[in-house]
XYZ file of C-alpha atoms in Angstrom:
318
model
C -13.190 -10.209 -9.789
C -13.415 -11.782 -11.930
C -14.079 -9.735 -15.248
C -15.544 -10.585 -19.079
C -12.158 -11.875 -21.593
C -12.396 -8.673 -23.323
C -12.389 -6.730 -21.117
C -9.090 -8.638 -18.959
C -7.566 -8.339 -23.071
C -8.047 -4.325 -22.830
C -7.181 -3.349 -19.194
C -4.105 -5.502 -19.910
C -3.446 -3.789 -23.052
C -3.771 -0.255 -21.418
C -1.071 -0.919 -18.833
C 0.916 -2.836 -21.413
C 1.219 0.600 -23.569
C 1.288 2.682 -19.837
C 4.917 0.225 -19.633
C 6.453 1.857 -22.521
C 6.291 5.399 -21.838
C 5.424 8.706 -20.873
C 1.284 9.330 -20.977
C -0.303 12.598 -19.988
C -3.694 13.348 -21.343
C -5.886 17.068 -21.129
C -9.421 16.402 -20.955
C -11.508 19.387 -21.031
C -16.008 18.898 -21.385
C -16.737 21.077 -24.355
C -18.932 23.298 -22.119
C -17.426 27.020 -23.485
C -14.601 28.093 -24.286
C -11.089 26.952 -21.876
C -10.113 29.911 -19.140
C -6.669 30.340 -18.174
C -6.716 28.025 -15.789
C -7.622 25.016 -18.348
C -5.268 27.169 -20.643
C -2.513 27.138 -18.334
C -2.828 24.024 -17.180
C -3.255 22.040 -21.060
C 0.858 23.477 -21.323
C 1.747 22.548 -18.685
C 1.326 19.126 -19.505
C 1.660 18.709 -23.241
C 5.572 20.561 -21.803
C 5.924 17.038 -19.831
C 4.662 14.992 -22.292
C 7.308 16.622 -24.500
C 10.437 17.095 -22.572
C 9.768 13.486 -21.618
C 9.570 12.197 -25.715
C 5.959 11.091 -24.358
C 2.412 11.601 -25.239
C -0.080 14.196 -24.953
C -3.574 12.704 -26.066
C -6.858 14.917 -25.937
C -10.211 13.361 -24.328
C -13.560 15.035 -24.220
C -14.937 14.962 -21.618
C -18.383 15.304 -22.518
C -20.685 12.539 -21.308
C -22.666 15.295 -19.778
C -25.091 15.855 -22.296
C -27.243 18.788 -21.329
C -24.435 20.564 -19.666
C -22.240 20.724 -22.864
C -22.680 23.760 -26.140
C -22.336 23.667 -29.422
C -19.703 24.453 -31.293
C -17.738 24.379 -27.472
C -15.381 21.239 -28.636
C -14.552 23.012 -31.880
C -13.485 26.559 -30.492
C -10.920 23.674 -27.928
C -9.825 23.002 -30.979
C -8.003 26.055 -32.535
C -7.622 27.831 -28.852
C -5.149 23.969 -28.227
C -4.522 24.974 -32.216
C -3.695 28.677 -32.576
C -1.446 27.765 -29.221
C 0.879 24.828 -31.108
C -0.031 22.671 -28.748
C -0.555 20.118 -31.491
C -1.702 16.646 -29.245
C -0.708 12.990 -31.000
C -2.898 10.571 -32.048
C -6.896 11.193 -32.532
C -9.371 13.282 -30.214
C -11.039 10.849 -27.315
C -14.702 10.821 -27.271
C -16.218 9.813 -24.453
C -19.336 9.938 -25.539
C -17.812 7.221 -28.106
C -17.516 4.558 -25.147
C -20.510 4.372 -23.639
C -21.176 0.680 -24.358
C -17.469 0.220 -22.846
C -18.351 1.810 -19.567
C -21.564 -0.263 -19.704
C -19.251 -3.475 -20.066
C -17.495 -2.108 -16.999
C -20.977 -1.682 -14.425
C -22.256 -4.614 -15.983
C -19.999 -6.592 -14.300
C -19.787 -5.068 -11.117
C -22.833 -5.616 -11.081
C -23.191 -9.171 -11.593
C -20.478 -9.421 -9.184
C -22.231 -7.857 -6.448
C -19.825 -4.542 -6.264
C -22.418 -2.000 -6.993
C -25.941 -1.515 -4.947
C -29.262 0.487 -5.858
C -29.161 4.034 -3.687
C -32.791 5.609 -4.042
C -31.722 9.472 -1.636
C -32.435 12.499 -3.281
C -30.387 15.379 -3.584
C -32.756 16.848 -0.648
C -31.850 14.072 1.431
C -28.146 13.850 0.677
C -28.742 17.808 1.157
C -29.104 16.781 4.656
C -25.404 15.627 5.089
C -23.950 18.482 3.165
C -20.088 19.951 4.117
C -19.473 23.419 4.639
C -19.557 25.376 1.106
C -21.635 23.651 -0.259
C -19.722 19.711 -0.549
C -21.446 17.293 -0.679
C -19.750 15.115 2.914
C -18.763 10.991 3.058
C -22.342 9.672 1.811
C -23.656 7.647 4.652
C -24.312 4.327 3.409
C -28.120 4.709 3.951
C -29.485 2.360 1.113
C -26.287 0.328 0.916
C -27.791 -2.785 3.365
C -31.058 -2.655 1.786
C -32.403 -6.217 -0.228
C -31.333 -4.434 -3.626
C -34.422 -3.425 -6.580
C -32.960 -2.382 -9.368
C -35.950 -1.312 -11.197
C -38.272 1.770 -11.568
C -39.580 2.825 -8.212
C -42.801 5.161 -7.694
C -41.534 5.909 -11.888
C -37.967 5.850 -10.827
C -34.714 4.208 -11.414
C -31.729 3.813 -8.652
C -28.525 5.310 -9.089
C -25.899 2.714 -8.809
C -22.936 2.962 -6.241
C -19.567 1.212 -5.382
C -18.853 -0.866 -2.404
C -15.763 0.507 -1.299
C -13.754 -1.603 1.153
C -12.458 -0.653 4.520
C -8.460 0.602 4.152
C -6.667 3.992 2.617
C -6.326 4.255 -1.168
C -3.007 5.223 -2.142
C -1.175 7.111 -5.337
C 1.858 8.591 -6.765
C 2.073 11.858 -6.289
C 4.521 13.570 -7.496
C 5.843 17.416 -5.941
C 4.937 15.700 -2.838
C 3.954 12.566 -0.730
C 1.817 9.944 -1.622
C -0.913 10.440 -1.789
C -3.864 8.307 0.387
C -7.488 8.610 1.237
C -9.419 6.407 3.724
C -12.134 4.601 1.418
C -15.159 4.450 4.321
C -13.850 7.361 5.367
C -12.852 10.678 3.258
C -14.061 8.799 -0.070
C -17.601 7.248 0.950
C -20.321 4.936 -1.646
C -19.770 6.733 -4.924
C -22.500 7.220 -7.494
C -20.591 5.468 -10.988
C -23.840 5.502 -13.417
C -26.637 8.534 -11.787
C -30.168 7.888 -11.692
C -30.450 9.390 -14.899
C -28.481 6.789 -16.531
C -25.525 9.353 -17.153
C -22.232 7.627 -16.649
C -20.788 9.454 -13.916
C -17.800 11.258 -13.863
C -15.234 9.112 -11.211
C -15.846 6.226 -14.001
C -15.739 6.610 -17.018
C -12.667 8.717 -15.748
C -11.026 5.860 -14.055
C -11.422 4.140 -17.119
C -10.283 6.317 -19.706
C -6.894 6.741 -17.368
C -6.413 2.850 -17.753
C -7.328 1.953 -21.172
C -5.738 5.370 -22.711
C -2.305 4.015 -21.322
C -2.078 7.593 -18.931
C 0.948 7.380 -16.892
C -0.052 10.488 -14.930
C -2.826 12.756 -14.536
C -1.586 16.573 -14.782
C -4.317 18.602 -13.957
C -5.503 20.972 -11.685
C -5.478 21.019 -7.465
C -8.988 20.970 -6.925
C -9.807 18.423 -8.534
C -7.386 16.102 -6.023
C -10.111 15.128 -3.701
C -11.412 13.012 -6.890
C -8.893 10.669 -7.543
C -9.726 8.513 -4.776
C -12.818 7.423 -5.818
C -11.099 7.328 -9.456
C -9.022 4.608 -8.174
C -11.397 2.640 -6.208
C -12.667 2.097 -9.089
C -9.451 1.178 -10.542
C -8.529 -0.363 -7.592
C -12.088 -2.704 -7.545
C -10.901 -3.458 -11.356
C -7.101 -4.876 -9.783
C -5.635 -2.145 -11.861
C -3.058 0.518 -10.383
C -3.441 3.626 -10.734
C -0.885 6.582 -13.103
C 0.534 8.451 -11.229
C -0.982 11.718 -9.919
C 0.924 15.920 -10.769
C -1.843 18.238 -8.454
C -0.791 21.565 -10.614
C -1.588 23.854 -7.713
C -3.808 26.756 -9.023
C -3.160 30.139 -10.001
C -2.738 32.603 -7.505
C -2.165 36.844 -8.099
C 0.921 38.314 -6.693
C -0.563 38.359 -3.811
C -0.469 34.293 -2.893
C -4.870 34.407 -3.375
C -6.223 32.353 -6.040
C -7.104 34.366 -9.433
C -11.129 35.567 -9.360
C -13.760 33.898 -11.349
C -13.628 36.628 -13.549
C -9.562 36.479 -13.431
C -9.788 33.305 -13.842
C -12.220 33.048 -16.524
C -11.207 35.393 -18.854
C -10.572 32.312 -21.850
C -7.951 34.176 -26.077
C -11.622 35.551 -26.777
C -10.260 38.635 -23.952
C -6.898 37.725 -24.865
C -6.107 38.620 -28.041
C -9.439 41.856 -27.408
C -6.088 43.337 -25.598
C -4.068 42.494 -28.521
C -2.031 39.388 -27.328
C -0.955 36.532 -29.939
C -0.243 33.399 -29.247
C 3.872 33.789 -28.390
C 2.919 36.141 -26.316
C -0.115 33.972 -24.528
C 2.767 31.676 -23.869
C 4.530 33.840 -23.066
C 1.873 34.763 -20.526
C 0.846 31.731 -18.749
C 4.551 30.608 -18.519
C 5.670 33.221 -16.607
C 3.140 32.708 -14.040
C 4.790 29.128 -14.308
C 8.054 30.825 -13.450
C 9.164 29.849 -16.499
C 10.517 32.810 -18.422
C 10.641 36.333 -16.885
C 7.076 38.598 -17.060
C 6.647 40.225 -20.806
C 8.168 37.104 -22.764
C 7.401 36.510 -26.183
C 7.627 32.743 -27.197
C 5.953 29.468 -29.272
C 5.404 26.899 -27.500
C 8.129 24.346 -28.993
C 10.378 27.351 -28.895
C 9.533 27.353 -24.791
C 10.212 23.014 -25.209
C 13.237 23.664 -26.117
C 14.509 25.939 -23.823
C 13.083 23.976 -20.755
C 14.236 20.567 -19.019
C 12.176 18.277 -17.262
C 13.643 19.451 -13.799
C 12.948 22.816 -14.698
C 8.977 22.070 -14.814
C 8.266 19.432 -12.664
C 10.139 21.983 -10.071
C 7.406 24.747 -11.186
C 5.014 22.770 -9.487
C 5.403 22.432 -6.129
C 2.870 23.744 -4.046
C 4.759 25.542 -2.142
C 6.219 27.909 -5.494
C 2.876 28.183 -7.077
């Protein structure tokens, strides 16, 4: 598909940045404090960047305004600083990039890669998967005459028309990742009916333009990868590599309870833990240091090799 020249230039610049060295990012949403799982992922991605001589970028995924909480972003930045996790360059805010996302949506729409969808949540709930996860969109609106205006006072959402085929990406710590586009991903929403740019579009565009060479995140986000890779493929761009970190589990191999997993720095500090103790706790959960270790983030980085950090992400270990 043909893209505006300035968008082509931006995408090309992002791919050049990716080729210049290792770059990863940490991208929390300002919906509340960072919990233990977030903190561990932040530390792990920061270690990857520092041990590889690369960059650790910080992006605030704040597009969904109603879910953002006052003071949450400041608390996130303060937590990272308190732990000694320094980022490179200015903080990137998705809310400041709405014009960019709108340009991409306009180009996709003009190229016929989007179609309007008027399916309600109630209708889609009838095809929902177990545990409340939505099944692949069945394509009810795919072949209808496209009308983009309001009907009954409601605008449509915008869906990406996926082509047949398997979406593939490089997955570190396991086999090459892949999801069948029509069967496992489906025609994902890129612009919601309320006008908010969808997570998959914004994330895919940002990974490309920020020059991200590897995305380090929790493996609960693995199912989202195919949709984001589909957006990148539609724009003619290869995806970055991905490292989906196994979720934090207890000594019995069970996922941390919601209460344990949700505890952030405030709870840890109320128990008398300072920054070296917290870094030691996070690193010990990855078997990078013995339990009870106390050290700064910089001291931890200086004691490790890239191979050690890579090994701790093995899905069979954590």
